[in-house]
Coordinates of C-alpha atoms in Angstrom, one line a residue:
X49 CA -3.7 -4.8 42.9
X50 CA -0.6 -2.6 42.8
X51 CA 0.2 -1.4 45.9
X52 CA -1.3 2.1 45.9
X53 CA -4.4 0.2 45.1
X54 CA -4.0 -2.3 48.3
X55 CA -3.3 1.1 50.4
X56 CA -6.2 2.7 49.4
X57 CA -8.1 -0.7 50.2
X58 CA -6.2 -1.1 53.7
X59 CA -7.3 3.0 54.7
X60 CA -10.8 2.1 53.3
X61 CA -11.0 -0.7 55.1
X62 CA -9.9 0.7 59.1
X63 CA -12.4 3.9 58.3
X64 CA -15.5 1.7 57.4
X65 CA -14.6 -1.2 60.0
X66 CA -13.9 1.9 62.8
X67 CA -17.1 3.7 61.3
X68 CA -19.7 0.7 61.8
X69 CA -18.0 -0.1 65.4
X70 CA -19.1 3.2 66.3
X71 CA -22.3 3.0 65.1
X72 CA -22.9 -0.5 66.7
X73 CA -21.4 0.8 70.5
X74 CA -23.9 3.6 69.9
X75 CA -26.9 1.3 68.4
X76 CA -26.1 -1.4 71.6
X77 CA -25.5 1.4 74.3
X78 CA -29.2 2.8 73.4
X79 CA -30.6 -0.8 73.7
X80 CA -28.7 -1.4 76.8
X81 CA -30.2 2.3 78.2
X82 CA -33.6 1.3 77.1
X83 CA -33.6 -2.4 78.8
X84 CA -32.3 -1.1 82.1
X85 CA -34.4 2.1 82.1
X86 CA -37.8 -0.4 81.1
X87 CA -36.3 -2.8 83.8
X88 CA -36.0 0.6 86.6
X89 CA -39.3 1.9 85.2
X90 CA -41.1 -1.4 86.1
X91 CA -39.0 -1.1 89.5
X92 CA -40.3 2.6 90.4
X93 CA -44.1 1.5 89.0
X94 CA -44.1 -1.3 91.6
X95 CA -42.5 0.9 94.2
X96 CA -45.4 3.6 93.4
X97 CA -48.1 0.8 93.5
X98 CA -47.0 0.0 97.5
X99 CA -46.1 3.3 98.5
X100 CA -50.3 4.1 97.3
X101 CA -50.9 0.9 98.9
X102 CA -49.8 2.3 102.4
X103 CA -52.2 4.9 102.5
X104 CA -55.2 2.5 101.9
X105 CA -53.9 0.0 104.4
X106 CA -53.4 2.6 107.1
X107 CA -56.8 3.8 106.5
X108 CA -58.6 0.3 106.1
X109 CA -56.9 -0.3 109.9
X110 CA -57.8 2.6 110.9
X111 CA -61.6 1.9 110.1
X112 CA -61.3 -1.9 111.4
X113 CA -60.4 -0.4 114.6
X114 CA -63.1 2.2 115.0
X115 CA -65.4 -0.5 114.2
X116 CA -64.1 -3.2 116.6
X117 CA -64.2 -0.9 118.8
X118 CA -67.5 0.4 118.6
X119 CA -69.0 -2.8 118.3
X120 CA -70.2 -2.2 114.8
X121 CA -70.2 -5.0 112.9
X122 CA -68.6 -5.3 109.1
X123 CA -68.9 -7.6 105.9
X124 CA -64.8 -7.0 105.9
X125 CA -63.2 -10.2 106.4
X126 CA -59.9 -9.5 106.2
X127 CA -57.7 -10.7 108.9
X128 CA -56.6 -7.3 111.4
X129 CA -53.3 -9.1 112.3
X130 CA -52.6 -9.6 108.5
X131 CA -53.2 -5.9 107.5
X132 CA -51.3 -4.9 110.3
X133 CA -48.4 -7.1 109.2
X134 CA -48.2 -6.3 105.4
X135 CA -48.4 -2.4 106.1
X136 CA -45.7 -2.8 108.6
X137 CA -43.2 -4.8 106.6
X138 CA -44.2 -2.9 103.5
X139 CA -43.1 0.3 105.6
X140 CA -39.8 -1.0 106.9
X141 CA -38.3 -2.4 103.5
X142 CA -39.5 0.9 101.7
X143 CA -37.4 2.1 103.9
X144 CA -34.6 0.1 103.5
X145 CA -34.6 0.1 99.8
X146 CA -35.8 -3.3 99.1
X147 CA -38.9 -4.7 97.8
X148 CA -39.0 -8.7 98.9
X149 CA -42.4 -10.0 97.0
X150 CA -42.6 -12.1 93.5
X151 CA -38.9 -11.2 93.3
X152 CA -36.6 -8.7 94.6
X153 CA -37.8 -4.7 93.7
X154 CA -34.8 -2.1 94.0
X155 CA -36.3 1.1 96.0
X156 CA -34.4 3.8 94.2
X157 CA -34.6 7.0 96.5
X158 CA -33.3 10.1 96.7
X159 CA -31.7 12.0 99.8
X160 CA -35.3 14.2 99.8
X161 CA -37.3 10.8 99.8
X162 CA -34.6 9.3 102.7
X163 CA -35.7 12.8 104.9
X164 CA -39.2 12.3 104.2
X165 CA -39.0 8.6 106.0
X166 CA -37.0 10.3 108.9
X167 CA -40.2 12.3 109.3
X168 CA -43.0 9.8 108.8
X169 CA -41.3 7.7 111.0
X170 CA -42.5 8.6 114.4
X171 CA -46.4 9.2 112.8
X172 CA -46.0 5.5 111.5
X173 CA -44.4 4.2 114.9
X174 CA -47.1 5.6 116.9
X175 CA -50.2 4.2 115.0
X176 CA -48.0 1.1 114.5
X177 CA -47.7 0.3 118.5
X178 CA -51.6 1.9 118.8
X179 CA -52.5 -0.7 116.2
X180 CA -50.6 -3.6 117.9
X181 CA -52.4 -3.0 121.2
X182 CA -55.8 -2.4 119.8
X183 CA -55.4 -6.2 118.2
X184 CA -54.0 -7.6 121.3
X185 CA -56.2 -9.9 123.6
X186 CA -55.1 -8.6 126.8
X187 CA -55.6 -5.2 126.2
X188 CA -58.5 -3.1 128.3
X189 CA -61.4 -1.7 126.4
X190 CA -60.3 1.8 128.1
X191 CA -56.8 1.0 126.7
X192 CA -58.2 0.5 123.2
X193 CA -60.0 3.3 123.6
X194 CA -57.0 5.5 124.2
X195 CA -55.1 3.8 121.4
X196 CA -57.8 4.6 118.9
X197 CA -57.6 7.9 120.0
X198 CA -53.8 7.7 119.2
X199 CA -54.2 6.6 116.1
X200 CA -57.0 9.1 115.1
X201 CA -54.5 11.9 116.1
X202 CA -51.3 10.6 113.8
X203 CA -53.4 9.2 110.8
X204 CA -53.8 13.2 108.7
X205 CA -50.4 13.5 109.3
X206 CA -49.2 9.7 108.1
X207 CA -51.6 10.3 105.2
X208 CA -50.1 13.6 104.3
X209 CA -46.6 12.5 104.5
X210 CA -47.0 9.3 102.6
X211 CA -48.8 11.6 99.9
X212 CA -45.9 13.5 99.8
X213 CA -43.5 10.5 99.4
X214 CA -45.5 9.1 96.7
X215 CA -45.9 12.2 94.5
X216 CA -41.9 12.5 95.0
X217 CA -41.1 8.3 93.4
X218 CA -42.9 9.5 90.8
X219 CA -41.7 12.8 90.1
X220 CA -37.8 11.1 90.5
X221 CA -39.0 8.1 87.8
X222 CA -40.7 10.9 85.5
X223 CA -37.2 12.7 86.0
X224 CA -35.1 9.0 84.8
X225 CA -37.3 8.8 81.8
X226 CA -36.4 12.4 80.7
X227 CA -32.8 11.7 81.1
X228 CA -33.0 8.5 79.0
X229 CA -34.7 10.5 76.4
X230 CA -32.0 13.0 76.5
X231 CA -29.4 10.4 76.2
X232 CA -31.7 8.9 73.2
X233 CA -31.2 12.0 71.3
X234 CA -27.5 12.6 71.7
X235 CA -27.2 9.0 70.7
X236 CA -29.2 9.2 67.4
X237 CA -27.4 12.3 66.8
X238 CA -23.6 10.6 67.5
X239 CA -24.9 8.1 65.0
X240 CA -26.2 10.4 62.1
X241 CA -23.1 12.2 62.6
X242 CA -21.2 9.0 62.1
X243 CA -23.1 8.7 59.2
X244 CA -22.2 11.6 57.4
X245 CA -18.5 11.0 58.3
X246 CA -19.0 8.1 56.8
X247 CA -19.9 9.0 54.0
X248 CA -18.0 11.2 53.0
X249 CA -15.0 9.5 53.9
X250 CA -15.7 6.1 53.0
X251 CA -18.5 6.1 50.3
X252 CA -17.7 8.6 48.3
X253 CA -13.8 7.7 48.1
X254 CA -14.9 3.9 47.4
X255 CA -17.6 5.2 44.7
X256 CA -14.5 7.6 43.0
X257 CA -11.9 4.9 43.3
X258 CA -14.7 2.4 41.7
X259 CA -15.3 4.3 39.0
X260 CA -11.5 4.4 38.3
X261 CA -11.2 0.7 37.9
X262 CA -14.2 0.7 35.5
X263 CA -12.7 2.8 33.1
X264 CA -9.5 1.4 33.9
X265 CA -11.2 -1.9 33.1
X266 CA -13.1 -0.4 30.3
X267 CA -10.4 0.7 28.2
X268 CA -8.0 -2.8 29.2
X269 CA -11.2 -4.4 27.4
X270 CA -10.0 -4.3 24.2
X271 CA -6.9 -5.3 24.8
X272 CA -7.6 -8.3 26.4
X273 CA -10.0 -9.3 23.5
X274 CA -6.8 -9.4 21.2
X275 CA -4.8 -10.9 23.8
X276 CA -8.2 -13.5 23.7
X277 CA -8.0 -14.4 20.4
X278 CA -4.3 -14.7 19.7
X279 CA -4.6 -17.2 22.8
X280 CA -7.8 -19.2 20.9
X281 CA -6.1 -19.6 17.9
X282 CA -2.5 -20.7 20.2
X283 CA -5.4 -22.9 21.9
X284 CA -6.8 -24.8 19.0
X285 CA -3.3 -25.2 17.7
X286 CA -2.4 -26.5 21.2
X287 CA -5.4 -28.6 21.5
X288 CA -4.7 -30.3 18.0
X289 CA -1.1 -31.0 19.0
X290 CA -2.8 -32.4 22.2
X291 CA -4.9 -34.9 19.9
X292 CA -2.0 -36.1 18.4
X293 CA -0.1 -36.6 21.6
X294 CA -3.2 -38.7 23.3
X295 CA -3.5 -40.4 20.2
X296 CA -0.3 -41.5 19.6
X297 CA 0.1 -42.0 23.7
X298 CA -2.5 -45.0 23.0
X299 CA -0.7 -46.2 20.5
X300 CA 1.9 -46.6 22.6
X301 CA -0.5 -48.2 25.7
X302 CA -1.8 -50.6 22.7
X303 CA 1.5 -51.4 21.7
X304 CA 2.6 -52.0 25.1
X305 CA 0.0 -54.0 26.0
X306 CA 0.0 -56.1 23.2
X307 CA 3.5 -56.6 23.7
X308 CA 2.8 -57.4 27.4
X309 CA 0.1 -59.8 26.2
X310 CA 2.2 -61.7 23.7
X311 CA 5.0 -61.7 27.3
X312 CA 2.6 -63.2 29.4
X313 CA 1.5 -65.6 26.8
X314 CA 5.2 -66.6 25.9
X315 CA 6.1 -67.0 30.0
X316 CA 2.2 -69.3 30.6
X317 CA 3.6 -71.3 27.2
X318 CA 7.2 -71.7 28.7
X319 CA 5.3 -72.7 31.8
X320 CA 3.3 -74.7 31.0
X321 CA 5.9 -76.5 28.8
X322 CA 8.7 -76.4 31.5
X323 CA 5.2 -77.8 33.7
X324 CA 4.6 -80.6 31.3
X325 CA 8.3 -81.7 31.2
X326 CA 8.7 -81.8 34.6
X327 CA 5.5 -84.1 35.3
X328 CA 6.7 -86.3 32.0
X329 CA 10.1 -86.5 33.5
X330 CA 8.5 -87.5 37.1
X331 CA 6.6 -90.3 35.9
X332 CA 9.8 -91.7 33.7
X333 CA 11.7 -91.3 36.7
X334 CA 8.7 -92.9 39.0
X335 CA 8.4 -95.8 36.6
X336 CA 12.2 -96.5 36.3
X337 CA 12.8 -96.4 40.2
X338 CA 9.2 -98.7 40.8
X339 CA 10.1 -100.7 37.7
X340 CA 13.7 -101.1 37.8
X341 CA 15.4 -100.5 41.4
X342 CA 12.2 -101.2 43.1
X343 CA 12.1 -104.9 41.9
X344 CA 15.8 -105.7 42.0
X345 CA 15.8 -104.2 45.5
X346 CA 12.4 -106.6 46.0
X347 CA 14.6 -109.3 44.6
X348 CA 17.2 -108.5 46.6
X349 CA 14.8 -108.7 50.0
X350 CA 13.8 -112.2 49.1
X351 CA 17.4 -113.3 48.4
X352 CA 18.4 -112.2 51.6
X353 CA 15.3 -113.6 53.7
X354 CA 16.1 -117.0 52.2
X355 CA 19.9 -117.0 53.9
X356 CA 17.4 -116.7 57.4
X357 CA 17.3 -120.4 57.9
X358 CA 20.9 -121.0 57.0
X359 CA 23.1 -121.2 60.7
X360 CA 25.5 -118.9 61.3
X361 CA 28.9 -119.7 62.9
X362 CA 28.9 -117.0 65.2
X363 CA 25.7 -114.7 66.8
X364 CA 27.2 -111.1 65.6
X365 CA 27.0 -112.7 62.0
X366 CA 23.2 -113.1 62.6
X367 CA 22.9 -110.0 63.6
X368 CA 24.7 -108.1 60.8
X369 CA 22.6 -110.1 58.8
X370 CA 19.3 -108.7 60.5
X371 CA 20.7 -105.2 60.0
X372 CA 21.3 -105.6 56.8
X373 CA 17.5 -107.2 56.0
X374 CA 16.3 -104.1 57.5
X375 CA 18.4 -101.7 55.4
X376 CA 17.3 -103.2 52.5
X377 CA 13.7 -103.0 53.7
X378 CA 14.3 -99.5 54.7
X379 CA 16.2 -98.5 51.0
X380 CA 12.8 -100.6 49.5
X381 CA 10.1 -98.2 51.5
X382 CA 12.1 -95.1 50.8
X383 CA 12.2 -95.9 47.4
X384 CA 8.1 -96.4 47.2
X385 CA 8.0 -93.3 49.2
X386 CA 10.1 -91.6 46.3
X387 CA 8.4 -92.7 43.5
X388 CA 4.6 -92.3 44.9
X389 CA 5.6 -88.4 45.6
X390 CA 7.2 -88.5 42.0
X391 CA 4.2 -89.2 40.6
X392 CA 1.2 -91.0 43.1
X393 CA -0.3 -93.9 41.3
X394 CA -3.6 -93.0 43.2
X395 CA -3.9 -89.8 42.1
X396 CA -4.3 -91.7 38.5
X397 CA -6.2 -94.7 39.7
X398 CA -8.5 -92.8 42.2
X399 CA -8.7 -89.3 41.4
X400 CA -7.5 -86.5 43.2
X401 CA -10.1 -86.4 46.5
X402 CA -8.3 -90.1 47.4
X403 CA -5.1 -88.4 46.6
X404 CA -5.3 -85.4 49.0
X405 CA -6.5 -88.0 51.6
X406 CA -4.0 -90.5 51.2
X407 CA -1.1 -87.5 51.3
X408 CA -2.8 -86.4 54.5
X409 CA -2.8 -89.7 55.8
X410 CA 1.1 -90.1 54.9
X411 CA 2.2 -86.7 56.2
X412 CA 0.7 -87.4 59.2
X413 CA 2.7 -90.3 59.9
X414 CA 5.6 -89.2 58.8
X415 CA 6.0 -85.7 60.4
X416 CA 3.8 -86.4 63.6
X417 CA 1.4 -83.4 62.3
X418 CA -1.9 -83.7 62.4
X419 CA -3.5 -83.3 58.9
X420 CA -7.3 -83.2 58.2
X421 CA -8.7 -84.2 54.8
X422 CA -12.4 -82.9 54.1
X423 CA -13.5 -83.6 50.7
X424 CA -16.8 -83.6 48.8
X425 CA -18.5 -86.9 47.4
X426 CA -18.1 -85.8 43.9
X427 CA -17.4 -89.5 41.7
X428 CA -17.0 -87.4 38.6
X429 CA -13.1 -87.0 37.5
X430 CA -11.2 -84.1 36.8
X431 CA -8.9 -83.5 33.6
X432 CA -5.9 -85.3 34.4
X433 CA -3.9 -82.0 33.8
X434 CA -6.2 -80.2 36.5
X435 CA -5.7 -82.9 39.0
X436 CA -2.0 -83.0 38.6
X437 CA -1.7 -79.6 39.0
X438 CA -4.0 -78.9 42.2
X439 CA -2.0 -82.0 43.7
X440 CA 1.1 -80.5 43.5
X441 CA -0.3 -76.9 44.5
X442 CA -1.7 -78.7 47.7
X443 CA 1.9 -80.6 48.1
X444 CA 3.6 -77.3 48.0
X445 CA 1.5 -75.6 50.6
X446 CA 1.8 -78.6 52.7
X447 CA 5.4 -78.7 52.7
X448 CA 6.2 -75.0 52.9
X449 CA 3.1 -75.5 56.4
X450 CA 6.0 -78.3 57.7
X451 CA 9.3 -76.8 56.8
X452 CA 8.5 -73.0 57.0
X453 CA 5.3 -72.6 59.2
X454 CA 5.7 -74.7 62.2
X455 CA 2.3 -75.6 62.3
X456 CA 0.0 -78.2 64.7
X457 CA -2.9 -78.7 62.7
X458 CA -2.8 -78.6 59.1
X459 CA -6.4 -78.7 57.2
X460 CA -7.2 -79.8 53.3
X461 CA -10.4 -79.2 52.2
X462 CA -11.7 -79.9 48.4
X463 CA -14.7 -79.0 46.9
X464 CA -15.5 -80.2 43.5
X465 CA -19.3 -79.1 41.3
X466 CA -20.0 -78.9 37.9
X467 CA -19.8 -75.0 38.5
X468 CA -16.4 -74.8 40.0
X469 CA -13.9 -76.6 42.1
X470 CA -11.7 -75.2 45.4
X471 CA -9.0 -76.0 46.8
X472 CA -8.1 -74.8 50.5
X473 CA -4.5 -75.7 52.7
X474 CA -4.7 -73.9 56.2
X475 CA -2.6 -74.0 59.0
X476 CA -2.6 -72.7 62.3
X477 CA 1.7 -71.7 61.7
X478 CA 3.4 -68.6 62.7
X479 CA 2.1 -66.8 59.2
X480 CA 4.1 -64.6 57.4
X481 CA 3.3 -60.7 56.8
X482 CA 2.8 -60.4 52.9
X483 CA 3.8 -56.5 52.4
X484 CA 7.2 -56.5 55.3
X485 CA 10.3 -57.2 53.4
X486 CA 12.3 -60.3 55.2
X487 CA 14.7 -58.9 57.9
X488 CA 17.9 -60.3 59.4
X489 CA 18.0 -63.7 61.1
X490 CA 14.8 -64.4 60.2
X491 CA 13.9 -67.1 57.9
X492 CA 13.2 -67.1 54.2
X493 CA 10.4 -67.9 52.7
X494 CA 9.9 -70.0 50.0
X495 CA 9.0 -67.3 47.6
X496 CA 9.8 -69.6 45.2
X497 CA 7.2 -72.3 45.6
X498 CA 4.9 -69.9 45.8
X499 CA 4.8 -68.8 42.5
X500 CA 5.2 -72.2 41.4
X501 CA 1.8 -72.4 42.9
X502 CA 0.5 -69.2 41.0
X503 CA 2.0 -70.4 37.9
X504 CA 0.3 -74.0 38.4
X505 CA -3.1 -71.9 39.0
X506 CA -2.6 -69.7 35.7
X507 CA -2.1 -72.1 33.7
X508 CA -5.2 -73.8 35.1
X509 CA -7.4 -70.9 34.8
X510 CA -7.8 -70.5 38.0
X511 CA -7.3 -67.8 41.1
X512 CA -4.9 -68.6 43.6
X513 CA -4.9 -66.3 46.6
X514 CA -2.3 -66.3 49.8
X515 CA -3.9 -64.8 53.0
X516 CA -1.4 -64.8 55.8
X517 CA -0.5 -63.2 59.7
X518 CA 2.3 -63.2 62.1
X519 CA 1.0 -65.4 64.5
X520 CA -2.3 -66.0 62.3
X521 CA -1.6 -68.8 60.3
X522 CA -1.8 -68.9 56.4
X523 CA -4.5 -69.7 53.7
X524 CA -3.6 -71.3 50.4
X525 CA -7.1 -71.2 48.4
X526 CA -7.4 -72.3 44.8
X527 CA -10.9 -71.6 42.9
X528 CA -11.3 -72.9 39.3
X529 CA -13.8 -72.7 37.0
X530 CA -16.0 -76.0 35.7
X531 CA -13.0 -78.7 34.8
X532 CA -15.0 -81.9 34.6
X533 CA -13.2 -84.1 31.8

């Protein structure tokens, strides 16, 4: 909208808002006079109802009192003492302006009905005490005589007087109702007068400014149909340059991942080749120091413990001699050590579950660390490949748990089924938070054994996840699919 149109809306908008806000003050104000005069009317009914109920009581004690004291009896039971309570605390709060029953009753009363009390007052004292006497016990038949006479006198004019005050509650409630009705009718006339106003202020501007933006509307119709169509045919020419951007956009993701294909294939080849050389290359190297060092250094051992029994001319030769026996013994167990992590000739004669448990066994002597093997039963061998690679998967965790880690307790467990075959390394370590860059003077880890270890488990065809903590511990698991040989 221009801004003569959001005026027009705005003005439009106070006058209806400030036209129904009258008309819902007036609609709630008439309910609100309604309720309380329904609530007063209820008031002034009871009021009436116990003003009438005076008179009866006075003149049902009245009549107990002749009786008793004539001797006559009567099938009223109703307690004297009990009448003669109710009528006088009926009296006093009428007279006070409160009702005490089922609930609290407002006496509403006018200065007339105030001076009309003033005079009952000494009528309803008199018959009151006469009453009183007339019940007690210790009064004289002579005295209840008297005070029946008393009460004979005052009763016309109590009965007149309480007429009188009846007749004027309800002649001041009548008077309330015929003021509510007035207010009724200047209220339904403030609201058709609202009305009007209304409409012809609001309606009638809102049905002319309407019928403005239809025509408006009507003859910008047209227009816009043109405007539609150039824009269909810009749309179709738009939508086929679209097809040939998507299309050639997946040419481009086909390409791309073809080329990413033929990557990853190119890197798992050079892996697996680089892999491949490397064990070759261990077990040439294994072989030469087992073969060739390892029996001249054997050869060298039995040499030396032959010169034992030959006498040395002083003690510190002896014992240079002994330190050199266990040098060489210590160069010849180093050297095993070296060739057996090179390339374990159990791993080949036993299989991979004897192994794992033998490189447990050996870790835990030489580190101090304690390192569980659980294995399954399976007799049934693995590919060679597959067993050389989860060996050195489960070396590289082990080592990273020693060096990196600092863990206690280290745990290898292997399963092996003809459906699939996992491999889990867990430690209880200091972990390592996988998403948190490393910081300053912290330690590196060895990111890149790790992905020797995902590259080991790719190229097996296998999943390799890393779960780790701060303070946790880390979980190596390997999962392959069937690899029985």
């Amino acid at each position: 909208m221009n801004q003569l149109d959001q005026q027009v809306a705005q003005r439009l908008t106070r006058f209806y808002i400030l036209a129904l806000t009258v008309i819902a003050v007036l609609s709630i104000t008439g309910l609100l006079f309604i309720r309380r005069t329904l609530s007063d009317h209820n008031n002034d009914g009871r009021v009436v109802n116990v003003a009438g109920r005076q008179r009866m009581l006075s003149q049902r004690l009245t009549k107990l009192a002749l009786l008793r004291i004539s001797g006559i009896p009567t099938s009223d039971t109703a307690s004297f003492a009990a009448l003669l309570n109710t009528w006088g605390q009926s009296h006093r709060q009428l007279k006070r302006g409160s009702l005490h029953m089922e609930k609290t009753y407002l006496v509403r009363k006018s200065k007339q009905i105030d001076r009309m009390f003033t005079t009952i007052e000494p009528f309803f004292q008199s018959m009151y005490g006469s009453l009183a006497r007339i019940n007690a016990a210790s009064t004289t038949p002579d005295q209840k005589k008297a005070a029946l006479k008393t009460v004979l006198q005052n009763e016309p004019f109590f009965l007149e007087q309480m007429n009188a005050i009846v007749f004027q509650f309800d002649k001041e409630s009548f008077e309330r109702v015929k003021s509510l009705e007035q207010i009724e009718w200047i209220l339904s006339v403030a609201t058709l007068v609202t009305l009007l106003i209304e409409a012809l202020l609001i309606f009638r501007p809102v049905v002319t400014h309407t019928k403005n933006v239809i025509r408006k509307l009507t003859e910008s119709d047209e227009a816009l149909r043109v405007v539609n169509g150039n824009l269909a045919v810009a749309n179709a020419d738009l939508a086929m340059t679209n097809q040939q951007l998507i299309e050639t956009q997946h040419e481009l993701v086909r390409a791309t991942e073809e080329k990413y294909r033929l990557q990853i294939a190119e890197d798992t080849v050079r892996s697996a080749g680089l892999l491949e050389g490397q064990e070759e290359e261990r077990r040439r190297f294994a072989r030469e120091l087992h073969d060739g060092i390892g029996q001249m250094l054997t050869g060298l051992k039995l040499q030396a413990e032959k010169l034992k029994v030959v006498p040395f001319p002083e003690p510190k030769h002896r014992q240079r001699f002994e330190e050199l026996c266990e040098q060489i013994y210590d160069v010849i167990q180093s050297t095993r050590q070296t060739s057996h992590n090179l390339m374990p000739s159990v791993l080949g004669d036993f299989g991979l579950g004897a192994a794992l448990q033998f490189l447990a066994e050996q870790t835990t002597r030489s580190s101090g660390i304690e390192v569980i093997f659980e294995g399954s039963d399976d007799e049934n061998r693995l590919n060679p490949a597959v067993e050389i690679g989860l060996y050195r998967i489960a070396q590289e965790a082990l080592n990273n748990a020693i060096k990196h880690a600092e863990a206690q307790r280290i745990r290898i467990s292997w399963h092996h089924s003809d459906s699939k075959t996992a491999l889990l390394i867990e430690d209880n370590g200091k972990g390592f938070s996988l998403k948190s860059p490393p910081q300053e003077n912290r330690p590196i880890r060895a990111t890149h054994g790790l992905e020797n270890m995902r590259t080991r488990a790719r190229l097996l065809n296998g999943e390799l996840t890393i779960s780790s903590k701060p303070k946790k511990g880390t979980k190596v698991t390997v999962q392959l699919p069937d690899t029985t040989s």
